[in-house]
Tab-separated table of C-alpha atoms and ligand atoms in Angstrom:
chain	number	residue	atom	x	y	z
A	193	MET	CA	120.100	133.427	100.410
A	194	PHE	CA	120.522	130.089	102.188
A	195	GLY	CA	122.744	131.058	105.129
A	196	SER	CA	125.613	128.645	105.564
A	197	ALA	CA	125.060	127.146	102.096
A	198	ARG	CA	125.330	130.546	100.414
A	199	GLY	CA	127.678	130.485	97.521
A	200	SER	CA	128.057	126.738	97.530
A	201	VAL	CA	126.137	123.775	96.215
A	202	ARG	CA	125.962	120.606	98.272
A	203	ASP	CA	126.371	117.090	96.873
A	204	VAL	CA	123.134	115.103	96.958
A	205	VAL	CA	123.070	111.350	97.483
A	206	PHE	CA	120.489	108.702	96.702
A	207	VAL	CA	120.177	107.019	100.080
A	208	ASP	CA	117.753	104.231	99.230
A	209	GLY	CA	114.966	103.348	96.818
A	210	VAL	CA	112.100	100.871	97.017
A	211	ARG	CA	108.948	100.089	95.116
A	212	THR	CA	105.862	97.961	95.272
A	213	PRO	CA	105.815	95.008	92.932
A	214	PHE	CA	104.151	96.270	89.748
A	215	GLY	CA	100.740	94.933	88.760
A	216	LYS	CA	98.773	94.597	85.564
A	217	ALA	CA	95.828	96.989	85.281
A	218	LYS	CA	92.746	95.103	86.537
A	219	GLY	CA	95.193	92.614	88.073
A	220	VAL	CA	96.544	92.193	91.599
A	221	TYR	CA	95.846	95.778	92.633
A	222	ALA	CA	92.410	96.077	91.011
A	223	GLU	CA	90.851	96.625	94.434
A	224	THR	CA	93.805	98.411	96.079
A	225	ARG	CA	93.901	102.179	96.407
A	226	ALA	CA	96.706	104.115	94.703
A	227	ASP	CA	97.452	106.102	97.858
A	228	ASP	CA	97.868	102.879	99.820
A	229	LEU	CA	100.574	101.820	97.329
A	230	ILE	CA	102.663	104.957	97.842
A	231	VAL	CA	102.079	104.992	101.612
A	232	ARG	CA	103.492	101.464	101.778
A	233	VAL	CA	106.603	102.640	99.914
A	234	ILE	CA	107.225	105.598	102.244
A	235	ARG	CA	106.758	103.442	105.340
A	236	GLU	CA	109.241	100.930	103.935
A	237	LEU	CA	111.830	103.638	103.285
A	238	LEU	CA	111.551	104.683	106.936
A	239	ARG	CA	111.657	101.061	108.154
A	240	ARG	CA	114.762	100.280	106.085
A	241	ASN	CA	116.551	103.372	107.322
A	242	PRO	CA	115.925	103.451	111.086
A	243	SER	CA	118.702	105.950	111.779
A	244	LEU	CA	116.676	108.607	109.956
A	245	PRO	CA	114.496	110.482	112.472
A	246	PRO	CA	111.198	110.990	110.592
A	247	GLU	CA	111.107	114.654	111.613
A	248	ARG	CA	114.347	115.184	109.654
A	249	VAL	CA	112.444	114.637	106.380
A	250	ASP	CA	112.013	118.132	104.944
A	251	GLU	CA	109.766	117.334	101.968
A	252	VAL	CA	107.650	114.582	100.397
A	253	ALA	CA	107.301	115.048	96.620
A	254	ILE	CA	105.138	112.390	94.982
A	255	ALA	CA	104.235	112.271	91.293
A	256	ALA	CA	101.103	111.003	89.596
A	257	THR	CA	100.001	111.661	86.040
A	258	THR	CA	96.291	111.556	86.735
A	259	GLN	CA	95.829	113.609	89.886
A	260	ILE	CA	92.234	112.779	90.717
A	261	GLY	CA	90.465	110.395	93.068
A	262	ASP	CA	92.904	108.345	95.155
A	263	GLN	CA	95.820	110.030	93.331
A	264	GLY	CA	94.447	113.543	93.851
A	265	LEU	CA	94.338	116.293	96.465
A	266	THR	CA	98.111	116.761	96.777
A	267	ILE	CA	99.172	113.131	96.976
A	268	GLY	CA	102.582	113.966	98.498
A	269	ARG	CA	100.988	115.558	101.551
A	270	ILE	CA	98.314	112.910	101.942
A	271	ALA	CA	100.781	110.040	101.561
A	272	GLY	CA	103.209	111.592	104.052
A	273	VAL	CA	100.539	111.972	106.703
A	274	LEU	CA	99.117	108.485	106.102
A	275	ALA	CA	102.641	107.027	106.240
A	276	GLY	CA	103.015	108.356	109.767
A	277	LEU	CA	105.445	111.177	109.127
A	278	PRO	CA	105.056	113.987	111.659
A	279	GLU	CA	102.488	116.574	110.592
A	280	SER	CA	105.328	119.104	110.474
A	281	VAL	CA	106.698	117.359	107.343
A	282	PRO	CA	105.188	119.006	104.242
A	283	GLY	CA	104.417	117.374	100.915
A	284	TYR	CA	103.356	118.155	97.378
A	285	ALA	CA	102.312	116.551	94.097
A	286	VAL	CA	104.282	116.505	90.847
A	287	ASP	CA	103.234	115.863	87.244
A	288	ARG	CA	105.434	115.433	84.197
A	289	MET	CA	103.612	112.354	82.917
A	290	CYS	CA	106.075	109.432	82.707
A	291	ALA	CA	108.874	111.534	84.194
A	292	GLY	CA	106.911	112.502	87.302
A	293	ALA	CA	109.105	110.627	89.766
A	294	VAL	CA	112.235	111.823	87.946
A	295	THR	CA	111.024	115.387	88.348
A	296	ALA	CA	110.235	114.771	92.025
A	297	VAL	CA	113.847	113.629	92.438
A	298	THR	CA	115.499	116.431	90.475
A	299	THR	CA	113.371	119.117	92.106
A	300	THR	CA	113.912	117.990	95.681
A	301	ALA	CA	117.580	117.175	95.017
A	302	SER	CA	118.080	120.707	93.721
A	303	SER	CA	116.434	122.053	96.855
A	304	ILE	CA	118.844	119.953	98.932
A	305	ALA	CA	121.779	121.175	96.842
A	306	VAL	CA	121.024	124.830	97.554
A	307	GLY	CA	120.488	124.157	101.248
A	308	ALA	CA	116.719	124.537	101.500
A	309	TYR	CA	116.273	120.907	102.612
A	310	ASP	CA	118.512	118.270	104.173
A	311	VAL	CA	116.463	115.142	103.448
A	312	ALA	CA	113.573	114.469	101.051
A	313	VAL	CA	111.309	111.639	100.007
A	314	ALA	CA	110.640	111.587	96.240
A	315	GLY	CA	108.653	109.097	94.236
A	316	GLY	CA	105.594	108.394	92.197
A	317	VAL	CA	102.461	106.334	91.927
A	318	GLU	CA	100.226	105.401	89.038
A	319	HIS	CA	97.194	103.154	89.153
A	320	MET	CA	96.469	102.983	85.443
A	321	GLY	CA	93.733	100.429	86.074
A	322	ARG	CA	91.794	102.970	88.108
A	323	HIS	CA	92.966	106.018	86.204
A	324	PRO	CA	93.568	105.530	82.469
A	325	MET	CA	95.992	108.052	80.998
A	326	GLY	CA	94.090	111.246	80.140
A	327	GLU	CA	91.123	110.514	82.417
A	328	GLY	CA	89.258	113.704	83.228
A	329	ALA	CA	91.588	115.864	81.126
A	330	ASP	CA	90.070	118.768	79.206
A	331	LEU	CA	92.654	119.294	76.495
A	332	ASN	CA	92.459	122.668	74.851
A	333	PRO	CA	91.055	121.978	71.352
A	334	ARG	CA	93.690	124.294	69.883
A	335	PHE	CA	96.345	121.731	70.853
A	336	VAL	CA	95.168	119.561	67.983
A	337	ALA	CA	92.709	121.621	65.918
A	338	GLU	CA	95.218	124.290	65.056
A	339	ARG	CA	97.626	121.571	63.996
A	340	LEU	CA	100.122	122.403	66.675
A	341	VAL	CA	100.704	118.680	66.775
A	342	ASP	CA	99.604	115.565	64.950
A	343	PRO	CA	96.553	113.950	66.658
A	344	ALA	CA	98.689	110.811	66.927
A	345	ALA	CA	100.634	112.666	69.615
A	346	LEU	CA	97.911	111.821	72.114
A	347	VAL	CA	98.127	108.044	71.645
A	348	MET	CA	101.516	106.859	72.854
A	349	GLY	CA	101.455	103.680	70.780
A	350	SER	CA	100.862	105.766	67.646
A	351	THR	CA	103.837	107.941	68.500
A	352	ALA	CA	105.896	104.750	68.679
A	353	GLU	CA	104.716	103.782	65.173
A	354	ASN	CA	105.848	107.248	64.080
A	355	VAL	CA	109.304	106.583	65.549
A	356	HIS	CA	109.451	103.381	63.491
A	357	ASP	CA	108.627	105.497	60.402
A	358	ARG	CA	111.439	107.886	61.229
A	359	TYR	CA	114.016	105.102	61.739
A	360	PRO	CA	113.357	102.459	59.047
A	361	ALA	CA	116.378	100.469	60.244
A	362	ILE	CA	114.421	99.680	63.401
A	363	THR	CA	112.255	96.842	62.144
A	364	ARG	CA	109.519	94.910	63.931
A	365	ALA	CA	111.894	91.942	64.099
A	366	ARG	CA	114.503	94.083	65.860
A	367	ALA	CA	111.925	95.469	68.278
A	368	ASP	CA	110.677	91.950	69.047
A	369	ALA	CA	114.216	90.673	69.624
A	370	TYR	CA	114.826	93.558	72.008
A	371	ALA	CA	111.547	92.769	73.804
A	372	LEU	CA	112.453	89.098	74.178
A	373	ALA	CA	115.828	90.070	75.650
A	374	SER	CA	114.063	92.317	78.177
A	375	GLN	CA	111.892	89.408	79.309
A	376	GLU	CA	114.927	87.113	79.534
A	377	LYS	CA	116.957	89.640	81.517
A	378	VAL	CA	114.126	90.148	84.015
A	379	ALA	CA	113.791	86.389	84.481
A	380	LYS	CA	117.538	86.140	85.056
A	381	ALA	CA	117.596	89.066	87.494
A	382	TYR	CA	114.746	87.463	89.457
A	383	ALA	CA	116.597	84.137	89.478
A	384	ASN	CA	119.704	85.942	90.751
A	385	GLY	CA	117.705	87.751	93.447
A	386	GLN	CA	118.663	91.185	92.094
A	387	ILE	CA	115.162	92.673	91.912
A	388	GLN	CA	113.493	91.341	95.064
A	389	PRO	CA	115.616	93.249	97.663
A	390	ASP	CA	114.105	96.570	96.586
A	391	LEU	CA	110.482	95.394	96.493
A	392	VAL	CA	108.168	95.972	99.441
A	393	PRO	CA	105.559	93.222	99.764
A	394	MET	CA	102.073	94.666	99.349
A	395	ALA	CA	98.872	93.280	100.843
A	396	ALA	CA	96.168	93.399	98.177
A	397	ARG	CA	92.526	92.653	98.894
A	398	HIS	CA	90.175	90.905	96.531
A	399	ALA	CA	86.452	91.026	97.288
A	400	ASP	CA	85.914	87.416	96.251
A	401	SER	CA	89.097	85.684	97.422
A	402	GLY	CA	90.328	87.804	100.361
A	403	TRP	CA	93.841	89.092	100.980
A	404	GLU	CA	96.931	88.314	98.916
A	405	LEU	CA	100.542	89.252	99.682
A	406	VAL	CA	102.083	90.517	96.443
A	407	THR	CA	105.822	89.844	96.518
A	408	ALA	CA	106.763	89.861	92.817
A	409	ASP	CA	105.942	91.805	89.670
A	410	GLU	CA	102.859	90.573	87.852
A	411	PRO	CA	103.602	91.687	84.229
A	412	PRO	CA	106.702	89.611	83.277
A	413	ARG	CA	106.137	86.832	80.740
A	414	PRO	CA	109.162	84.570	81.107
A	415	THR	CA	107.821	82.102	78.520
A	416	THR	CA	107.936	84.716	75.739
A	417	THR	CA	109.338	83.498	72.420
A	418	LEU	CA	110.214	85.289	69.204
A	419	ALA	CA	107.646	83.207	67.368
A	420	GLY	CA	104.955	84.209	69.865
A	421	LEU	CA	105.887	87.877	69.590
A	422	ALA	CA	105.794	87.726	65.786
A	423	GLU	CA	102.157	86.599	65.877
A	424	LEU	CA	100.873	89.554	67.894
A	425	ARG	CA	98.626	92.107	66.233
A	426	THR	CA	99.571	95.764	65.896
A	427	PRO	CA	96.807	97.651	67.721
A	428	PHE	CA	97.957	101.151	66.856
A	429	ARG	CA	98.144	100.817	63.080
A	430	PRO	CA	97.169	98.141	60.527
A	431	HIS	CA	100.346	96.350	59.468
A	432	GLY	CA	102.285	98.372	62.016
A	433	ARG	CA	105.178	97.265	64.186
A	434	VAL	CA	104.192	98.116	67.735
A	435	THR	CA	102.539	95.259	69.672
A	436	ALA	CA	101.595	94.317	73.209
A	437	GLY	CA	104.795	92.289	73.247
A	438	ASN	CA	107.253	95.055	72.366
A	439	SER	CA	105.540	97.754	74.477
A	440	ALA	CA	105.250	98.349	78.175
A	441	GLY	CA	101.753	97.522	79.350
A	442	ILE	CA	99.075	99.281	81.388
A	443	ASN	CA	100.214	98.947	84.988
A	444	ASP	CA	99.773	99.853	88.653
A	445	GLY	CA	102.584	100.546	91.108
A	446	ALA	CA	104.473	102.991	93.311
A	447	THR	CA	108.129	103.880	93.876
A	448	GLY	CA	110.001	106.076	96.302
A	449	CYS	CA	113.478	107.083	97.349
A	450	LEU	CA	115.289	108.974	100.071
A	451	LEU	CA	117.620	111.793	99.035
A	452	ALA	CA	119.956	113.684	101.346
A	453	ALA	CA	122.828	116.136	101.358
A	454	VAL	CA	125.974	114.031	101.501
A	455	GLU	CA	127.064	115.484	104.841
A	456	VAL	CA	123.603	114.957	106.354
A	457	ALA	CA	123.596	111.324	105.205
A	458	ALA	CA	126.992	110.920	106.885
A	459	GLU	CA	125.749	112.615	110.069
A	460	LEU	CA	122.721	110.305	110.239
A	461	GLY	CA	124.607	107.144	109.304
A	462	LEU	CA	122.609	106.707	106.108
A	463	PRO	CA	123.986	104.931	103.053
A	464	ALA	CA	125.008	106.785	99.905
A	465	LYS	CA	124.122	104.498	97.016
A	466	MET	CA	124.558	107.114	94.268
A	467	THR	CA	125.639	110.739	94.010
A	468	LEU	CA	123.715	113.039	91.684
A	469	VAL	CA	125.940	114.528	88.996
A	470	GLY	CA	123.282	116.325	86.965
A	471	TYR	CA	120.152	116.008	84.872
A	472	GLY	CA	118.474	117.226	81.722
A	473	PHE	CA	114.947	117.618	80.389
A	474	ALA	CA	114.188	118.367	76.742
A	475	GLY	CA	111.196	118.806	74.481
A	476	VAL	CA	110.638	117.175	71.076
A	477	ALA	CA	107.747	116.950	68.619
A	478	PRO	CA	104.926	115.294	70.594
A	479	GLU	CA	104.096	112.920	67.732
A	480	VAL	CA	107.542	111.299	68.096
A	481	MET	CA	107.758	111.614	71.865
A	482	GLY	CA	109.859	108.428	72.050
A	483	VAL	CA	112.975	110.227	70.821
A	484	GLY	CA	112.886	112.585	73.798
A	485	PRO	CA	115.659	110.834	75.760
A	486	ILE	CA	118.163	111.634	73.006
A	487	PRO	CA	118.210	115.433	73.491
A	488	SER	CA	117.651	115.186	77.250
A	489	THR	CA	120.732	112.954	77.480
A	490	GLN	CA	122.751	115.256	75.228
A	491	LYS	CA	121.773	118.136	77.498
A	492	ALA	CA	122.604	116.264	80.698
A	493	LEU	CA	125.978	115.153	79.333
A	494	ALA	CA	126.849	118.636	78.087
A	495	ARG	CA	125.977	120.204	81.434
A	496	THR	CA	127.924	117.636	83.424
A	497	GLY	CA	130.962	117.738	81.137
A	498	LEU	CA	130.700	114.014	80.409
A	499	THR	CA	130.433	112.085	77.164
A	500	ILE	CA	128.412	108.987	76.387
A	501	ASP	CA	131.622	106.964	76.645
A	502	ASP	CA	131.923	107.924	80.322
A	503	ILE	CA	128.663	106.118	81.099
A	504	GLY	CA	129.178	102.570	82.316
A	505	LEU	CA	125.569	101.634	83.102
A	506	PHE	CA	122.304	102.725	81.467
A	507	GLU	CA	118.813	102.320	82.878
A	508	LEU	CA	116.501	103.207	79.991
A	509	ASN	CA	112.747	103.111	80.405
A	510	GLU	CA	111.263	100.770	77.837
A	511	ALA	CA	107.966	102.452	77.042
A	512	PHE	CA	108.372	100.889	73.606
A	513	ALA	CA	111.258	98.854	72.169
A	514	VAL	CA	111.496	101.209	69.182
A	515	GLN	CA	112.234	104.284	71.269
A	516	VAL	CA	114.989	102.538	73.218
A	517	LEU	CA	116.489	101.324	69.946
A	518	ALA	CA	116.361	104.857	68.512
A	519	PHE	CA	118.331	106.035	71.564
A	520	LEU	CA	120.882	103.239	71.216
A	521	ASP	CA	121.303	103.852	67.471
A	522	HIS	CA	121.775	107.545	68.043
A	523	PHE	CA	124.590	106.994	70.526
A	524	GLY	CA	126.144	104.099	68.604
A	525	ILE	CA	125.332	101.485	71.259
A	526	ALA	CA	124.507	97.899	70.263
A	527	ASP	CA	121.006	96.515	70.919
A	528	ASP	CA	122.482	93.915	73.283
A	529	ASP	CA	125.135	96.081	74.937
A	530	PRO	CA	125.622	94.641	78.440
A	531	ARG	CA	125.746	98.131	79.971
A	532	VAL	CA	122.075	98.653	79.084
A	533	ASN	CA	119.175	97.521	81.304
A	534	ARG	CA	121.064	94.674	82.923
A	535	TYR	CA	117.948	93.575	84.855
A	536	GLY	CA	115.637	94.008	81.850
A	537	GLY	CA	113.102	96.797	81.643
A	538	ALA	CA	109.564	98.067	81.456
A	539	ILE	CA	108.557	95.844	78.523
A	540	ALA	CA	108.711	92.979	81.001
A	541	LEU	CA	108.350	94.713	84.387
A	542	GLY	CA	105.658	97.235	83.487
A	543	HIS	CA	105.507	101.016	83.387
A	544	PRO	CA	103.149	102.644	85.880
A	545	LEU	CA	103.782	106.034	84.293
A	546	ALA	CA	104.771	108.600	86.939
A	547	SER	CA	106.393	105.996	89.188
A	548	SER	CA	108.880	104.486	86.735
A	549	GLY	CA	111.728	106.991	87.049
A	550	VAL	CA	112.597	105.895	90.575
A	551	ARG	CA	112.504	102.215	89.545
A	552	LEU	CA	115.273	103.036	87.066
A	553	MET	CA	117.302	104.805	89.774
A	554	THR	CA	116.808	102.023	92.308
A	555	GLN	CA	118.043	99.437	89.810
A	556	LEU	CA	120.988	101.640	88.843
A	557	ALA	CA	121.909	101.992	92.520
A	558	ARG	CA	121.980	98.220	92.987
A	559	GLN	CA	124.107	97.819	89.849
A	560	PHE	CA	126.542	100.476	91.101
A	561	ALA	CA	127.155	98.322	94.192
A	562	GLU	CA	127.697	95.274	91.976
A	563	HIS	CA	130.055	97.153	89.635
A	564	PRO	CA	132.655	99.255	91.463
A	565	GLU	CA	134.586	99.453	88.206
A	566	VAL	CA	131.817	101.725	86.861
A	567	ARG	CA	132.041	105.377	87.784
A	568	TYR	CA	129.009	106.952	86.049
A	569	GLY	CA	125.547	105.733	85.116
A	570	LEU	CA	122.412	107.335	83.774
A	571	THR	CA	118.669	106.869	83.652
A	572	ALA	CA	116.653	108.126	80.702
A	573	MET	CA	113.044	107.985	79.657
A	574	CYS	CA	110.662	109.371	77.074
A	575	VAL	CA	107.736	111.433	78.252
A	576	GLY	CA	104.249	111.864	76.823
A	577	LEU	CA	103.469	115.108	74.942
A	578	GLY	CA	107.032	115.104	73.631
A	579	MET	CA	109.758	115.236	76.262
A	580	GLY	CA	112.779	113.357	77.515
A	581	ALA	CA	114.268	113.119	81.014
A	582	THR	CA	117.802	112.060	81.932
A	583	THR	CA	119.609	111.842	85.258
A	584	VAL	CA	123.349	111.219	85.635
A	585	TRP	CA	124.781	109.603	88.781
A	586	GLU	CA	128.228	108.812	90.137
A	587	ASN	CA	129.011	105.542	91.866
A	588	PRO	CA	130.244	106.130	95.452
A	589	HIS	CA	131.617	102.558	95.427
A	590	HIS	CA	133.762	103.370	92.418
A	591	ASP	CA	137.180	101.857	92.539
A	592	ALA	CA	139.185	102.476	89.409
A	593	ALA	CA	140.916	99.139	89.926
A	594	GLY	CA	137.497	97.453	90.097
A	595	ASN	CA	138.346	95.766	93.365
A	596	SER	CA	135.895	95.661	96.256
A	597	ALA	CA	132.183	96.503	96.204
A	598	ALA	CA	131.305	98.396	99.386
A	599	THR	CA	127.592	97.594	99.117
A	600	GLY	CA	125.409	100.145	100.862
A	601	GLY	CA	128.415	101.919	102.338
A	602	THR	CA	127.756	104.778	104.682
A	603	ALA	CA	127.975	108.248	103.226
A	604	THR	CA	131.080	110.303	103.708
A	605	ALA	CA	131.389	113.982	103.081
A	606	THR	CA	133.755	113.234	100.228
A	607	ALA	CA	131.600	110.782	98.289
A	608	THR	CA	132.284	112.578	95.027
A	609	SER	CA	135.564	113.632	93.629
B	1314	COA	C1	99.901	97.628	73.643
B	1314	COA	C2	98.635	97.629	74.444
B	1314	COA	C3	97.518	98.376	73.695
B	1314	COA	C4	98.216	96.176	74.676
B	1314	COA	O1	97.118	96.170	75.523
B	1314	COA	P1	96.310	94.829	75.795
B	1314	COA	O2	95.702	94.355	74.506
B	1314	COA	O3	95.403	95.088	76.942
B	1314	COA	O4	97.488	93.863	76.226
B	1314	COA	P2	97.446	92.374	76.667
B	1314	COA	O5	98.358	92.189	77.816
B	1314	COA	O6	96.017	91.898	76.806
B	1314	COA	O7	98.107	91.641	75.428
B	1314	COA	C5	97.436	91.520	74.189
B	1314	COA	C6	97.678	90.114	73.661
B	1314	COA	O8	99.080	89.994	73.451
B	1314	COA	C7	99.557	88.850	74.149
B	1314	COA	N1	100.926	89.144	74.598
B	1314	COA	C8	101.357	90.230	75.266
B	1314	COA	N2	102.671	90.130	75.505
B	1314	COA	C9	103.067	88.965	74.984
B	1314	COA	C10	104.302	88.301	74.928
B	1314	COA	N3	105.410	88.813	75.462
B	1314	COA	N4	104.368	87.088	74.308
B	1314	COA	C11	103.246	86.527	73.757
B	1314	COA	N5	102.034	87.129	73.802
B	1314	COA	C12	101.954	88.319	74.412
B	1314	COA	C13	98.589	88.675	75.295
B	1314	COA	O9	98.586	87.329	75.759
B	1314	COA	C14	97.284	89.029	74.661
B	1314	COA	O10	96.817	87.919	73.926
B	1314	COA	P3	95.230	87.609	73.794
B	1314	COA	O11	94.653	88.811	73.104
B	1314	COA	O12	95.216	86.360	73.002
B	1314	COA	O13	94.758	87.479	75.193
B	1314	COA	C15	98.826	98.308	75.840
B	1314	COA	O14	99.663	97.506	76.627
B	1314	COA	C16	99.406	99.679	75.689
B	1314	COA	O15	98.699	100.614	75.337
B	1314	COA	N6	100.704	99.859	76.023
B	1314	COA	C17	101.361	101.133	75.962
B	1314	COA	C18	101.147	101.867	77.262
B	1314	COA	C19	101.580	103.304	77.143
B	1314	COA	O16	101.201	104.026	76.253
B	1314	COA	N7	102.377	103.750	78.111
B	1314	COA	C20	102.900	105.053	78.093
B	1314	COA	C21	104.166	105.080	77.331
B	1314	COA	S1	104.717	106.717	77.088
């Protein structure tokens, strides 16, 4: 079917990933268009990888959950053209709510694996300030009226309260402690300069004060304390457990990555920061959507022949502390396990829905370079309407003896073993 690739599957490498700093809805990007955010990301990927001839990009797959307005009309095509890619480079839009960018990656990577593409751009954008989740949707009344799902399934914070109900051992105090640790880890990663290298500064205009160069994430609250968290109200249920402090917020931002067949990356002198091992998507009851990463991870591990003990680094999206804790409890991992979210997570950094998956991958890639002793890592996230998404990656810098870290090493045709 695919000529020279017939009968074989090619290894796919994560060449590079970048993102805009994330903003708070109605914050730094209040007057910035969503498409300008993702265009900036694509241009930065090309700038950072000058040995990639733009015409060698075979596809631009960009996710957005709310595909209207400045996120509509096939955002992947529009962003590619606006970013200056040749008109011969096609593009499309992807939607799997929070796992949009993950799906853009797995779909284009699979196309690379079978030989349909050599190089792809995959990413996501979400301007939740301009486009609240569900804006313009016309949900079939049968989805709720016929009791296919609990109405709570449509309010993500309520689904998180439901996860607390299901796992009584996950208390508000535990969720708040997890949230505080996320804030502290982000502050530490910023202090160590581990987040900034993969941010592209973004010019944001404000009608009253002019232009601002956004160089850091807006949502983190480094002064967070347990006492402060304990005082927050529970907006999704009286006397509930989910608060603004132990949830991701409402955010704006864009992410993108370059993917390539391992031999094409080698030919073009591009780095191989991670090698895709496999992935899994799974569905769960929408009213407890936060548990989705458990079966998606089980599926991904089963299909890749790995076990949870093979995974040395985890990048878990923190939509809500409770759903991360449910994942950790399920797999017998401690709340403060150092393999998990070493740079903190979405509770502090923000979660612009469809973009977040590539933030997880970009952070995992940087940690792979820092940790050659680690061979495998995974990203996992819960997905609205009841799904989970997991990707499993191998570290091309892996050195069983844990010796040298070949940061950003150039791809070789034998990156995986
Ligand atoms: C939880 C949620 C409703 C809070 O929204 P919000 O009220 O606009 O959030 P804010 O940032 O204004 O925070 C609310 C209050 O908590 C305080 N707060 C937030 N985080 C805090 C922290 N870490 N420490 C101390 N106080 C904090 C704020 O200062 C604010 O206080 P104020 O009311 O006195 O001004 C909203 O963030 C949300 O819906 N999150 C989930 C998003 C989602 O569903 N994503 C998809 C997942 S699948």
